[in-house]
mmCIF file with all atom_site columns, C-alpha atoms and ligand atoms in Angstrom:
data_model
loop_
_atom_site.group_PDB
_atom_site.id
_atom_site.type_symbol
_atom_site.label_atom_id
_atom_site.label_alt_id
_atom_site.label_comp_id
_atom_site.label_asym_id
_atom_site.label_entity_id
_atom_site.label_seq_id
_atom_site.pdbx_PDB_ins_code
_atom_site.Cartn_x
_atom_site.Cartn_y
_atom_site.Cartn_z
_atom_site.occupancy
_atom_site.B_iso_or_equiv
_atom_site.pdbx_formal_charge
_atom_site.auth_seq_id
_atom_site.auth_comp_id
_atom_site.auth_asym_id
_atom_site.auth_atom_id
_atom_site.pdbx_PDB_model_num
ATOM   1   C  CA  . MET A 1 1   ? 0.003   0.056  -0.046 1.00 0.00 ? 854  MET A CA  1
ATOM   2   C  CA  . ARG A 1 2   ? 1.147   3.453  -0.859 1.00 0.00 ? 855  ARG A CA  1
ATOM   3   C  CA  . ASN A 1 3   ? 2.302   5.798  2.022  1.00 0.00 ? 856  ASN A CA  1
ATOM   4   C  CA  . PHE A 1 4   ? 0.932   9.144  2.275  1.00 0.00 ? 857  PHE A CA  1
ATOM   5   C  CA  . THR A 1 5   ? 3.561   11.797 2.084  1.00 0.00 ? 858  THR A CA  1
ATOM   6   C  CA  . LYS A 1 6   ? 3.764   15.247 3.505  1.00 0.00 ? 859  LYS A CA  1
ATOM   7   C  CA  . LEU A 1 7   ? 2.908   16.709 0.084  1.00 0.00 ? 860  LEU A CA  1
ATOM   8   C  CA  . ASP A 1 8   ? -0.269  14.363 -0.171 1.00 0.00 ? 861  ASP A CA  1
ATOM   9   C  CA  . SER A 1 9   ? -1.363  15.730 3.336  1.00 0.00 ? 862  SER A CA  1
ATOM   10  C  CA  . ILE A 1 10  ? -1.054  19.321 2.319  1.00 0.00 ? 863  ILE A CA  1
ATOM   11  C  CA  . ILE A 1 11  ? -2.812  18.719 -0.924 1.00 0.00 ? 864  ILE A CA  1
ATOM   12  C  CA  . ARG A 1 12  ? -5.610  17.077 0.739  1.00 0.00 ? 865  ARG A CA  1
ATOM   13  C  CA  . GLU A 1 13  ? -5.783  19.927 3.151  1.00 0.00 ? 866  GLU A CA  1
ATOM   14  C  CA  . ILE A 1 14  ? -5.951  22.489 0.515  1.00 0.00 ? 867  ILE A CA  1
ATOM   15  C  CA  . GLU A 1 15  ? -8.722  20.494 -1.233 1.00 0.00 ? 868  GLU A CA  1
ATOM   16  C  CA  . TYR A 1 16  ? -10.519 19.946 2.050  1.00 0.00 ? 869  TYR A CA  1
ATOM   17  C  CA  . GLY A 1 17  ? -10.441 23.892 2.776  1.00 0.00 ? 870  GLY A CA  1
ATOM   18  C  CA  . LEU A 1 18  ? -11.883 24.557 -1.038 1.00 0.00 ? 871  LEU A CA  1
ATOM   19  C  CA  . GLU A 1 19  ? -14.437 21.948 -0.532 1.00 0.00 ? 872  GLU A CA  1
ATOM   20  C  CA  . THR A 1 20  ? -15.375 23.654 2.829  1.00 0.00 ? 873  THR A CA  1
ATOM   21  C  CA  . VAL A 1 21  ? -15.708 27.007 1.371  1.00 0.00 ? 874  VAL A CA  1
ATOM   22  C  CA  . ASN A 1 22  ? -17.477 26.110 -1.619 1.00 0.00 ? 875  ASN A CA  1
ATOM   23  C  CA  . ASP A 1 23  ? -19.843 23.528 -0.075 1.00 0.00 ? 876  ASP A CA  1
ATOM   24  C  CA  . LYS A 1 24  ? -23.409 24.188 -1.177 1.00 0.00 ? 877  LYS A CA  1
ATOM   25  C  CA  . THR A 1 25  ? -25.194 21.023 -0.392 1.00 0.00 ? 878  THR A CA  1
ATOM   26  C  CA  . VAL A 1 26  ? -28.018 21.065 1.951  1.00 0.00 ? 879  VAL A CA  1
ATOM   27  C  CA  . SER A 1 27  ? -28.352 18.824 5.228  1.00 0.00 ? 880  SER A CA  1
ATOM   28  C  CA  . LYS A 1 28  ? -31.213 16.257 5.025  1.00 0.00 ? 881  LYS A CA  1
ATOM   29  C  CA  . LYS A 1 29  ? -31.827 17.216 8.649  1.00 0.00 ? 882  LYS A CA  1
ATOM   30  C  CA  . SER A 1 30  ? -32.909 20.644 7.350  1.00 0.00 ? 883  SER A CA  1
ATOM   31  C  CA  . GLU A 1 31  ? -36.194 18.950 6.213  1.00 0.00 ? 884  GLU A CA  1
ATOM   32  C  CA  . GLU A 1 32  ? -37.073 18.241 9.906  1.00 0.00 ? 885  GLU A CA  1
ATOM   33  C  CA  . PHE A 1 33  ? -37.219 21.825 11.055 1.00 0.00 ? 886  PHE A CA  1
ATOM   34  C  CA  . SER A 1 34  ? -40.529 23.924 11.047 1.00 0.00 ? 887  SER A CA  1
ATOM   35  C  CA  . GLN A 1 35  ? -41.563 26.141 8.222  1.00 0.00 ? 888  GLN A CA  1
ATOM   36  C  CA  . ASN A 1 36  ? -42.348 29.638 9.194  1.00 0.00 ? 889  ASN A CA  1
ATOM   37  C  CA  . ASP A 1 37  ? -46.166 30.498 9.226  1.00 0.00 ? 890  ASP A CA  1
ATOM   38  C  CA  . GLU A 1 38  ? -45.750 33.403 7.123  1.00 0.00 ? 891  GLU A CA  1
ATOM   39  C  CA  . ILE A 1 39  ? -43.193 34.854 4.515  1.00 0.00 ? 892  ILE A CA  1
ATOM   40  C  CA  . LEU A 1 40  ? -40.778 37.126 6.563  1.00 0.00 ? 893  LEU A CA  1
ATOM   41  C  CA  . SER A 1 41  ? -41.119 40.866 6.082  1.00 0.00 ? 894  SER A CA  1
ATOM   42  C  CA  . LYS A 1 42  ? -38.231 42.566 4.101  1.00 0.00 ? 895  LYS A CA  1
ATOM   43  C  CA  . SER A 1 43  ? -36.509 43.756 7.286  1.00 0.00 ? 896  SER A CA  1
ATOM   44  C  CA  . ASP A 1 44  ? -36.982 40.517 9.049  1.00 0.00 ? 897  ASP A CA  1
ATOM   45  C  CA  . ASN A 1 45  ? -35.414 38.756 6.136  1.00 0.00 ? 898  ASN A CA  1
ATOM   46  C  CA  . ILE A 1 46  ? -32.285 41.078 6.256  1.00 0.00 ? 899  ILE A CA  1
ATOM   47  C  CA  . GLN A 1 47  ? -31.993 40.424 9.972  1.00 0.00 ? 900  GLN A CA  1
ATOM   48  C  CA  . SER A 1 48  ? -32.122 36.702 9.513  1.00 0.00 ? 901  SER A CA  1
ATOM   49  C  CA  . GLU A 1 49  ? -29.799 36.741 6.541  1.00 0.00 ? 902  GLU A CA  1
ATOM   50  C  CA  . ARG A 1 50  ? -27.148 38.641 8.557  1.00 0.00 ? 903  ARG A CA  1
ATOM   51  C  CA  . ILE A 1 51  ? -27.344 36.272 11.549 1.00 0.00 ? 904  ILE A CA  1
ATOM   52  C  CA  . MET A 1 52  ? -27.245 33.059 9.344  1.00 0.00 ? 905  MET A CA  1
ATOM   53  C  CA  . ARG A 1 53  ? -24.420 34.314 7.234  1.00 0.00 ? 906  ARG A CA  1
ATOM   54  C  CA  . VAL A 1 54  ? -22.385 34.996 10.588 1.00 0.00 ? 907  VAL A CA  1
ATOM   55  C  CA  . ASN A 1 55  ? -23.307 31.416 11.799 1.00 0.00 ? 908  ASN A CA  1
ATOM   56  C  CA  . HIS A 1 56  ? -22.257 29.810 8.480  1.00 0.00 ? 909  HIS A CA  1
ATOM   57  C  CA  . MET A 1 57  ? -19.021 31.619 8.649  1.00 0.00 ? 910  MET A CA  1
ATOM   58  C  CA  . GLY A 1 58  ? -18.748 30.315 12.300 1.00 0.00 ? 911  GLY A CA  1
ATOM   59  C  CA  . GLU A 1 59  ? -19.092 26.740 10.957 1.00 0.00 ? 912  GLU A CA  1
ATOM   60  C  CA  . VAL A 1 60  ? -16.430 27.424 8.183  1.00 0.00 ? 913  VAL A CA  1
ATOM   61  C  CA  . CYS A 1 61  ? -13.984 28.515 11.024 1.00 0.00 ? 914  CYS A CA  1
ATOM   62  C  CA  . ALA A 1 62  ? -14.986 25.301 12.953 1.00 0.00 ? 915  ALA A CA  1
ATOM   63  C  CA  . GLN A 1 63  ? -13.808 23.343 10.170 1.00 0.00 ? 916  GLN A CA  1
ATOM   64  C  CA  . GLY A 1 64  ? -10.595 25.286 9.629  1.00 0.00 ? 917  GLY A CA  1
ATOM   65  C  CA  . LEU A 1 65  ? -9.913  25.148 13.347 1.00 0.00 ? 918  LEU A CA  1
ATOM   66  C  CA  . TYR A 1 66  ? -10.363 21.405 13.830 1.00 0.00 ? 919  TYR A CA  1
ATOM   67  C  CA  . ARG A 1 67  ? -8.519  20.385 10.650 1.00 0.00 ? 920  ARG A CA  1
ATOM   68  C  CA  . GLY A 1 68  ? -5.738  22.685 11.445 1.00 0.00 ? 921  GLY A CA  1
ATOM   69  C  CA  . GLN A 1 69  ? -5.395  21.108 14.932 1.00 0.00 ? 922  GLN A CA  1
ATOM   70  C  CA  . ALA A 1 70  ? -5.912  17.804 13.738 1.00 0.00 ? 923  ALA A CA  1
ATOM   71  C  CA  . ALA A 1 71  ? -3.215  18.144 11.129 1.00 0.00 ? 924  ALA A CA  1
ATOM   72  C  CA  . PHE A 1 72  ? -0.599  19.119 13.488 1.00 0.00 ? 925  PHE A CA  1
ATOM   73  C  CA  . THR A 1 73  ? -1.486  17.309 16.714 1.00 0.00 ? 926  THR A CA  1
ATOM   74  C  CA  . ASN A 1 74  ? 0.688   14.241 17.631 1.00 0.00 ? 927  ASN A CA  1
ATOM   75  C  CA  . ASP A 1 75  ? -2.117  12.896 19.941 1.00 0.00 ? 928  ASP A CA  1
ATOM   76  C  CA  . THR A 1 76  ? -3.955  10.091 18.253 1.00 0.00 ? 929  THR A CA  1
ATOM   77  C  CA  . ASP A 1 77  ? -6.975  10.301 20.381 1.00 0.00 ? 930  ASP A CA  1
ATOM   78  C  CA  . THR A 1 78  ? -7.298  14.025 19.901 1.00 0.00 ? 931  THR A CA  1
ATOM   79  C  CA  . LYS A 1 79  ? -6.889  13.811 16.361 1.00 0.00 ? 932  LYS A CA  1
ATOM   80  C  CA  . LYS A 1 80  ? -9.641  11.146 15.994 1.00 0.00 ? 933  LYS A CA  1
ATOM   81  C  CA  . GLN A 1 81  ? -11.977 13.269 18.101 1.00 0.00 ? 934  GLN A CA  1
ATOM   82  C  CA  . LEU A 1 82  ? -11.307 16.411 15.906 1.00 0.00 ? 935  LEU A CA  1
ATOM   83  C  CA  . TYR A 1 83  ? -12.139 14.509 12.673 1.00 0.00 ? 936  TYR A CA  1
ATOM   84  C  CA  . LYS A 1 84  ? -15.166 13.123 14.334 1.00 0.00 ? 937  LYS A CA  1
ATOM   85  C  CA  . MET A 1 85  ? -16.294 16.614 15.357 1.00 0.00 ? 938  MET A CA  1
ATOM   86  C  CA  . CYS A 1 86  ? -15.522 18.018 11.991 1.00 0.00 ? 939  CYS A CA  1
ATOM   87  C  CA  . GLN A 1 87  ? -18.055 15.711 10.452 1.00 0.00 ? 940  GLN A CA  1
ATOM   88  C  CA  . GLU A 1 88  ? -20.826 16.809 12.952 1.00 0.00 ? 941  GLU A CA  1
ATOM   89  C  CA  . GLU A 1 89  ? -19.786 20.556 12.343 1.00 0.00 ? 942  GLU A CA  1
ATOM   90  C  CA  . ARG A 1 90  ? -20.042 19.636 8.500  1.00 0.00 ? 943  ARG A CA  1
ATOM   91  C  CA  . GLU A 1 91  ? -23.694 19.024 9.058  1.00 0.00 ? 944  GLU A CA  1
ATOM   92  C  CA  . HIS A 1 92  ? -24.112 22.339 10.885 1.00 0.00 ? 945  HIS A CA  1
ATOM   93  C  CA  . LEU A 1 93  ? -22.312 24.144 7.927  1.00 0.00 ? 946  LEU A CA  1
ATOM   94  C  CA  . LYS A 1 94  ? -24.918 22.481 5.458  1.00 0.00 ? 947  LYS A CA  1
ATOM   95  C  CA  . ILE A 1 95  ? -27.910 23.554 7.700  1.00 0.00 ? 948  ILE A CA  1
ATOM   96  C  CA  . CYS A 1 96  ? -26.677 27.122 7.823  1.00 0.00 ? 949  CYS A CA  1
ATOM   97  C  CA  . HIS A 1 97  ? -25.861 27.051 3.835  1.00 0.00 ? 950  HIS A CA  1
ATOM   98  C  CA  . GLY A 1 98  ? -29.291 25.613 2.973  1.00 0.00 ? 951  GLY A CA  1
ATOM   99  C  CA  . ARG A 1 99  ? -31.031 28.409 5.317  1.00 0.00 ? 952  ARG A CA  1
ATOM   100 C  CA  . LEU A 1 100 ? -28.976 31.024 3.579  1.00 0.00 ? 953  LEU A CA  1
ATOM   101 C  CA  . ASP A 1 101 ? -30.073 29.973 0.236  1.00 0.00 ? 954  ASP A CA  1
ATOM   102 C  CA  . GLU A 1 102 ? -33.716 29.925 1.409  1.00 0.00 ? 955  GLU A CA  1
ATOM   103 C  CA  . LEU A 1 103 ? -33.385 33.421 2.629  1.00 0.00 ? 956  LEU A CA  1
ATOM   104 C  CA  . GLY A 1 104 ? -32.084 34.603 -0.763 1.00 0.00 ? 957  GLY A CA  1
ATOM   105 C  CA  . ALA A 1 105 ? -28.627 35.465 0.765  1.00 0.00 ? 958  ALA A CA  1
ATOM   106 C  CA  . LYS A 1 106 ? -25.037 34.772 -0.056 1.00 0.00 ? 959  LYS A CA  1
ATOM   107 C  CA  . ALA A 1 107 ? -22.460 33.482 2.327  1.00 0.00 ? 960  ALA A CA  1
ATOM   108 C  CA  . SER A 1 108 ? -19.561 35.608 3.417  1.00 0.00 ? 961  SER A CA  1
ATOM   109 C  CA  . ILE A 1 109 ? -17.289 36.622 0.381  1.00 0.00 ? 962  ILE A CA  1
ATOM   110 C  CA  . PHE A 1 110 ? -14.299 36.283 2.945  1.00 0.00 ? 963  PHE A CA  1
ATOM   111 C  CA  . ASN A 1 111 ? -15.025 32.680 3.852  1.00 0.00 ? 964  ASN A CA  1
ATOM   112 C  CA  . GLY A 1 112 ? -11.605 31.534 2.272  1.00 0.00 ? 965  GLY A CA  1
ATOM   113 C  CA  . LEU A 1 113 ? -9.795  34.089 4.402  1.00 0.00 ? 966  LEU A CA  1
ATOM   114 C  CA  . TRP A 1 114 ? -11.746 33.068 7.585  1.00 0.00 ? 967  TRP A CA  1
ATOM   115 C  CA  . TYR A 1 115 ? -11.033 29.407 6.866  1.00 0.00 ? 968  TYR A CA  1
ATOM   116 C  CA  . LEU A 1 116 ? -7.431  30.147 6.516  1.00 0.00 ? 969  LEU A CA  1
ATOM   117 C  CA  . SER A 1 117 ? -7.021  32.257 9.528  1.00 0.00 ? 970  SER A CA  1
ATOM   118 C  CA  . SER A 1 118 ? -8.993  29.467 11.656 1.00 0.00 ? 971  SER A CA  1
ATOM   119 C  CA  . PHE A 1 119 ? -6.633  26.916 10.202 1.00 0.00 ? 972  PHE A CA  1
ATOM   120 C  CA  . THR A 1 120 ? -3.614  28.395 11.152 1.00 0.00 ? 973  THR A CA  1
ATOM   121 C  CA  . LEU A 1 121 ? -5.084  29.161 14.849 1.00 0.00 ? 974  LEU A CA  1
ATOM   122 C  CA  . GLY A 1 122 ? -5.957  25.420 15.006 1.00 0.00 ? 975  GLY A CA  1
ATOM   123 C  CA  . ALA A 1 123 ? -2.423  24.345 13.729 1.00 0.00 ? 976  ALA A CA  1
ATOM   124 C  CA  . PHE A 1 124 ? -0.843  26.425 16.517 1.00 0.00 ? 977  PHE A CA  1
ATOM   125 C  CA  . ALA A 1 125 ? -3.380  24.796 19.048 1.00 0.00 ? 978  ALA A CA  1
ATOM   126 C  CA  . GLY A 1 126 ? -2.133  21.408 17.636 1.00 0.00 ? 979  GLY A CA  1
ATOM   127 C  CA  . LEU A 1 127 ? 1.491   22.280 18.089 1.00 0.00 ? 980  LEU A CA  1
ATOM   128 C  CA  . VAL A 1 128 ? 1.071   22.928 21.860 1.00 0.00 ? 981  VAL A CA  1
ATOM   129 C  CA  . GLN A 1 129 ? -1.382  19.997 22.094 1.00 0.00 ? 982  GLN A CA  1
ATOM   130 C  CA  . THR A 1 130 ? 0.351   18.255 25.189 1.00 0.00 ? 983  THR A CA  1
ATOM   131 C  CA  . LYS A 1 131 ? -0.807  20.814 27.603 1.00 0.00 ? 984  LYS A CA  1
ATOM   132 C  CA  . TYR A 1 132 ? -3.959  22.549 25.968 1.00 0.00 ? 985  TYR A CA  1
ATOM   133 C  CA  . GLY A 1 133 ? -5.149  20.438 23.236 1.00 0.00 ? 986  GLY A CA  1
ATOM   134 C  CA  . ALA A 1 134 ? -8.727  19.640 24.565 1.00 0.00 ? 987  ALA A CA  1
ATOM   135 C  CA  . GLY A 1 135 ? -8.690  23.102 26.358 1.00 0.00 ? 988  GLY A CA  1
ATOM   136 C  CA  . PHE A 1 136 ? -8.602  24.735 23.041 1.00 0.00 ? 989  PHE A CA  1
ATOM   137 C  CA  . ILE A 1 137 ? -11.694 22.628 21.672 1.00 0.00 ? 990  ILE A CA  1
ATOM   138 C  CA  . LYS A 1 138 ? -13.618 23.324 24.963 1.00 0.00 ? 991  LYS A CA  1
ATOM   139 C  CA  . GLU A 1 139 ? -12.964 27.237 24.882 1.00 0.00 ? 992  GLU A CA  1
ATOM   140 C  CA  . THR A 1 140 ? -13.981 27.169 21.124 1.00 0.00 ? 993  THR A CA  1
ATOM   141 C  CA  . GLU A 1 141 ? -17.189 25.408 21.912 1.00 0.00 ? 994  GLU A CA  1
ATOM   142 C  CA  . ARG A 1 142 ? -17.848 27.716 24.744 1.00 0.00 ? 995  ARG A CA  1
ATOM   143 C  CA  . GLN A 1 143 ? -17.508 30.794 22.813 1.00 0.00 ? 996  GLN A CA  1
ATOM   144 C  CA  . VAL A 1 144 ? -19.665 29.193 19.976 1.00 0.00 ? 997  VAL A CA  1
ATOM   145 C  CA  . SER A 1 145 ? -22.409 28.336 22.382 1.00 0.00 ? 998  SER A CA  1
ATOM   146 C  CA  . HIS A 1 146 ? -22.326 31.658 23.893 1.00 0.00 ? 999  HIS A CA  1
ATOM   147 C  CA  . HIS A 1 147 ? -22.454 33.144 20.282 1.00 0.00 ? 1000 HIS A CA  1
ATOM   148 C  CA  . LEU A 1 148 ? -25.570 30.986 19.421 1.00 0.00 ? 1001 LEU A CA  1
ATOM   149 C  CA  . ASP A 1 149 ? -27.418 32.217 22.573 1.00 0.00 ? 1002 ASP A CA  1
ATOM   150 C  CA  . ASP A 1 150 ? -26.936 35.562 21.394 1.00 0.00 ? 1003 ASP A CA  1
ATOM   151 C  CA  . SER A 1 151 ? -28.057 34.869 17.676 1.00 0.00 ? 1004 SER A CA  1
ATOM   152 C  CA  . ILE A 1 152 ? -31.071 32.953 18.710 1.00 0.00 ? 1005 ILE A CA  1
ATOM   153 C  CA  . GLN A 1 153 ? -32.092 36.035 20.838 1.00 0.00 ? 1006 GLN A CA  1
ATOM   154 C  CA  . LYS A 1 154 ? -31.439 38.492 17.945 1.00 0.00 ? 1007 LYS A CA  1
ATOM   155 C  CA  . LEU A 1 155 ? -33.397 36.686 15.194 1.00 0.00 ? 1008 LEU A CA  1
ATOM   156 C  CA  . PRO A 1 156 ? -36.701 38.162 14.402 1.00 0.00 ? 1009 PRO A CA  1
ATOM   157 C  CA  . ALA A 1 157 ? -39.551 36.654 16.203 1.00 0.00 ? 1010 ALA A CA  1
ATOM   158 C  CA  . SER A 1 158 ? -41.123 35.593 12.936 1.00 0.00 ? 1011 SER A CA  1
ATOM   159 C  CA  . ASP A 1 159 ? -38.210 33.240 11.856 1.00 0.00 ? 1012 ASP A CA  1
ATOM   160 C  CA  . LEU A 1 160 ? -39.054 30.256 13.933 1.00 0.00 ? 1013 LEU A CA  1
ATOM   161 C  CA  . ARG A 1 161 ? -37.230 28.020 11.239 1.00 0.00 ? 1014 ARG A CA  1
ATOM   162 C  CA  . SER A 1 162 ? -33.857 29.642 11.744 1.00 0.00 ? 1015 SER A CA  1
ATOM   163 C  CA  . ARG A 1 163 ? -34.289 29.576 15.453 1.00 0.00 ? 1016 ARG A CA  1
ATOM   164 C  CA  . GLU A 1 164 ? -34.999 25.849 15.402 1.00 0.00 ? 1017 GLU A CA  1
ATOM   165 C  CA  . MET A 1 165 ? -31.915 25.311 13.322 1.00 0.00 ? 1018 MET A CA  1
ATOM   166 C  CA  . LEU A 1 166 ? -29.833 27.222 15.735 1.00 0.00 ? 1019 LEU A CA  1
ATOM   167 C  CA  . GLY A 1 167 ? -31.144 25.565 18.658 1.00 0.00 ? 1020 GLY A CA  1
ATOM   168 C  CA  . TYR A 1 168 ? -30.297 22.168 17.137 1.00 0.00 ? 1021 TYR A CA  1
ATOM   169 C  CA  . ILE A 1 169 ? -26.731 23.325 16.388 1.00 0.00 ? 1022 ILE A CA  1
ATOM   170 C  CA  . LYS A 1 170 ? -26.504 24.537 19.913 1.00 0.00 ? 1023 LYS A CA  1
ATOM   171 C  CA  . GLU A 1 171 ? -27.291 21.115 21.464 1.00 0.00 ? 1024 GLU A CA  1
ATOM   172 C  CA  . ASP A 1 172 ? -24.428 19.592 19.300 1.00 0.00 ? 1025 ASP A CA  1
ATOM   173 C  CA  . GLU A 1 173 ? -21.956 22.360 20.393 1.00 0.00 ? 1026 GLU A CA  1
ATOM   174 C  CA  . ALA A 1 174 ? -22.764 21.527 24.157 1.00 0.00 ? 1027 ALA A CA  1
ATOM   175 C  CA  . LYS A 1 175 ? -21.976 17.854 23.456 1.00 0.00 ? 1028 LYS A CA  1
ATOM   176 C  CA  . HIS A 1 176 ? -18.700 18.860 21.751 1.00 0.00 ? 1029 HIS A CA  1
ATOM   177 C  CA  . GLU A 1 177 ? -17.930 21.112 24.969 1.00 0.00 ? 1030 GLU A CA  1
ATOM   178 C  CA  . LYS A 1 178 ? -18.596 18.283 27.365 1.00 0.00 ? 1031 LYS A CA  1
ATOM   179 C  CA  . THR A 1 179 ? -16.441 15.879 25.222 1.00 0.00 ? 1032 THR A CA  1
ATOM   180 C  CA  . ALA A 1 180 ? -13.691 18.238 25.359 1.00 0.00 ? 1033 ALA A CA  1
ATOM   181 C  CA  . VAL A 1 181 ? -13.990 18.404 29.216 1.00 0.00 ? 1034 VAL A CA  1
ATOM   182 C  CA  . GLU A 1 182 ? -13.848 14.632 29.425 1.00 0.00 ? 1035 GLU A CA  1
ATOM   183 C  CA  . MET A 1 183 ? -10.770 14.503 27.219 1.00 0.00 ? 1036 MET A CA  1
ATOM   184 C  CA  . GLY A 1 184 ? -9.137  16.294 30.076 1.00 0.00 ? 1037 GLY A CA  1
ATOM   185 C  CA  . SER A 1 185 ? -6.865  19.143 29.634 1.00 0.00 ? 1038 SER A CA  1
ATOM   186 C  CA  . GLU A 1 186 ? -5.820  22.396 31.276 1.00 0.00 ? 1039 GLU A CA  1
ATOM   187 C  CA  . ASP A 1 187 ? -7.804  25.514 30.440 1.00 0.00 ? 1040 ASP A CA  1
ATOM   188 C  CA  . ILE A 1 188 ? -5.918  27.722 27.853 1.00 0.00 ? 1041 ILE A CA  1
ATOM   189 C  CA  . PRO A 1 189 ? -4.570  30.977 29.329 1.00 0.00 ? 1042 PRO A CA  1
ATOM   190 C  CA  . ASP A 1 190 ? -6.910  33.903 29.580 1.00 0.00 ? 1043 ASP A CA  1
ATOM   191 C  CA  . ALA A 1 191 ? -4.725  35.750 26.953 1.00 0.00 ? 1044 ALA A CA  1
ATOM   192 C  CA  . ALA A 1 192 ? -5.384  33.269 24.424 1.00 0.00 ? 1045 ALA A CA  1
ATOM   193 C  CA  . LYS A 1 193 ? -9.199  33.291 25.252 1.00 0.00 ? 1046 LYS A CA  1
ATOM   194 C  CA  . GLU A 1 194 ? -9.100  36.975 24.667 1.00 0.00 ? 1047 GLU A CA  1
ATOM   195 C  CA  . SER A 1 195 ? -7.464  36.793 21.378 1.00 0.00 ? 1048 SER A CA  1
ATOM   196 C  CA  . MET A 1 196 ? -9.845  34.034 20.053 1.00 0.00 ? 1049 MET A CA  1
ATOM   197 C  CA  . ASN A 1 197 ? -12.767 36.413 21.194 1.00 0.00 ? 1050 ASN A CA  1
ATOM   198 C  CA  . LEU A 1 198 ? -11.277 39.281 19.569 1.00 0.00 ? 1051 LEU A CA  1
ATOM   199 C  CA  . LEU A 1 199 ? -10.604 37.664 16.300 1.00 0.00 ? 1052 LEU A CA  1
ATOM   200 C  CA  . SER A 1 200 ? -14.062 36.041 16.158 1.00 0.00 ? 1053 SER A CA  1
ATOM   201 C  CA  . ARG A 1 201 ? -15.386 39.546 16.972 1.00 0.00 ? 1054 ARG A CA  1
ATOM   202 C  CA  . VAL A 1 202 ? -13.681 41.012 14.058 1.00 0.00 ? 1055 VAL A CA  1
ATOM   203 C  CA  . MET A 1 203 ? -14.779 38.203 11.796 1.00 0.00 ? 1056 MET A CA  1
ATOM   204 C  CA  . LYS A 1 204 ? -18.605 38.474 12.942 1.00 0.00 ? 1057 LYS A CA  1
ATOM   205 C  CA  . LYS A 1 205 ? -18.631 42.251 12.541 1.00 0.00 ? 1058 LYS A CA  1
ATOM   206 C  CA  . ILE A 1 206 ? -17.633 41.976 8.882  1.00 0.00 ? 1059 ILE A CA  1
ATOM   207 C  CA  . THR A 1 207 ? -19.456 38.954 7.988  1.00 0.00 ? 1060 THR A CA  1
ATOM   208 C  CA  . TYR A 1 208 ? -22.697 40.621 9.360  1.00 0.00 ? 1061 TYR A CA  1
ATOM   209 C  CA  . TYR A 1 209 ? -22.586 42.526 6.310  1.00 0.00 ? 1062 TYR A CA  1
ATOM   210 C  CA  . ILE A 1 210 ? -20.583 40.875 3.593  1.00 0.00 ? 1063 ILE A CA  1
HETATM 211 FE FE1 . FE2 B 2 .   ? -21.106 23.648 14.601 1.00 0.00 ? 1394 FE2 B FE1 1
HETATM 212 FE FE1 . FE2 B 2 .   ? -18.806 22.247 17.859 1.00 0.00 ? 1395 FE2 B FE1 1
#
C-alpha cells in the first residue's frame, strides 16, 4: 500500500479547505425543522440573513480550526476526536448554507480568508497540544455556544425556522464542549481566550454585512 507523504497531506488539506468554502449542499436534517407561518417581512429577512451568514461563517471556521489542529497534533485520540467533530460541524455548515439559500442570501465573501485564519490558529493549538489540546476545543465550543444564544435572541420573532436550526446546532456544540472536558486538559491561558474572542468579534462584525 502506498504511504501518504507530507505533500499528499498538504494537497488533501488544500482540497478540504476549498470543498468547505464551496460546499453548497444542504443537510437532509433541514427537512425536519418547522417552516415559518408567514413569509418574512423585508426587514426581518435581512436580519435573519445577517445572523445566518455569521453562523455559516462560524461553521466554516470550526472546520478550519479543527482540521488545522488535527493536522498538527501528535495525540492520536485528540486527532480522532477532532475528525469526528469535523463531520458533525459539517452538518451544521450545510444547515446554515441551506437556510441562507432559502433566505435568498449569500455566504460571506471572506470565507476563504476566515478558513485560512482558523486553520492557522488550529495548527498552533495542535503544536502545543500536550498541554492545552482539549482546552482549546473546550474554549472554542464555549464561545460558540455563547454566540449561538446571542444569535437566537437576535433573530426576528417571525423566523421560527432559523431559530430551530440554531437551537439544534447549539445542542451539538454543548456535546462537543462536554467531550472536550472529558478528554481532560488544562484551560488555555486567559490571553489566548481573549485573542480568540477578539478575532471572532472582528470576523462576525465584517460577516454580518458581507
Ligand atoms: Fe458547529
Ligand atoms: Fe462544535
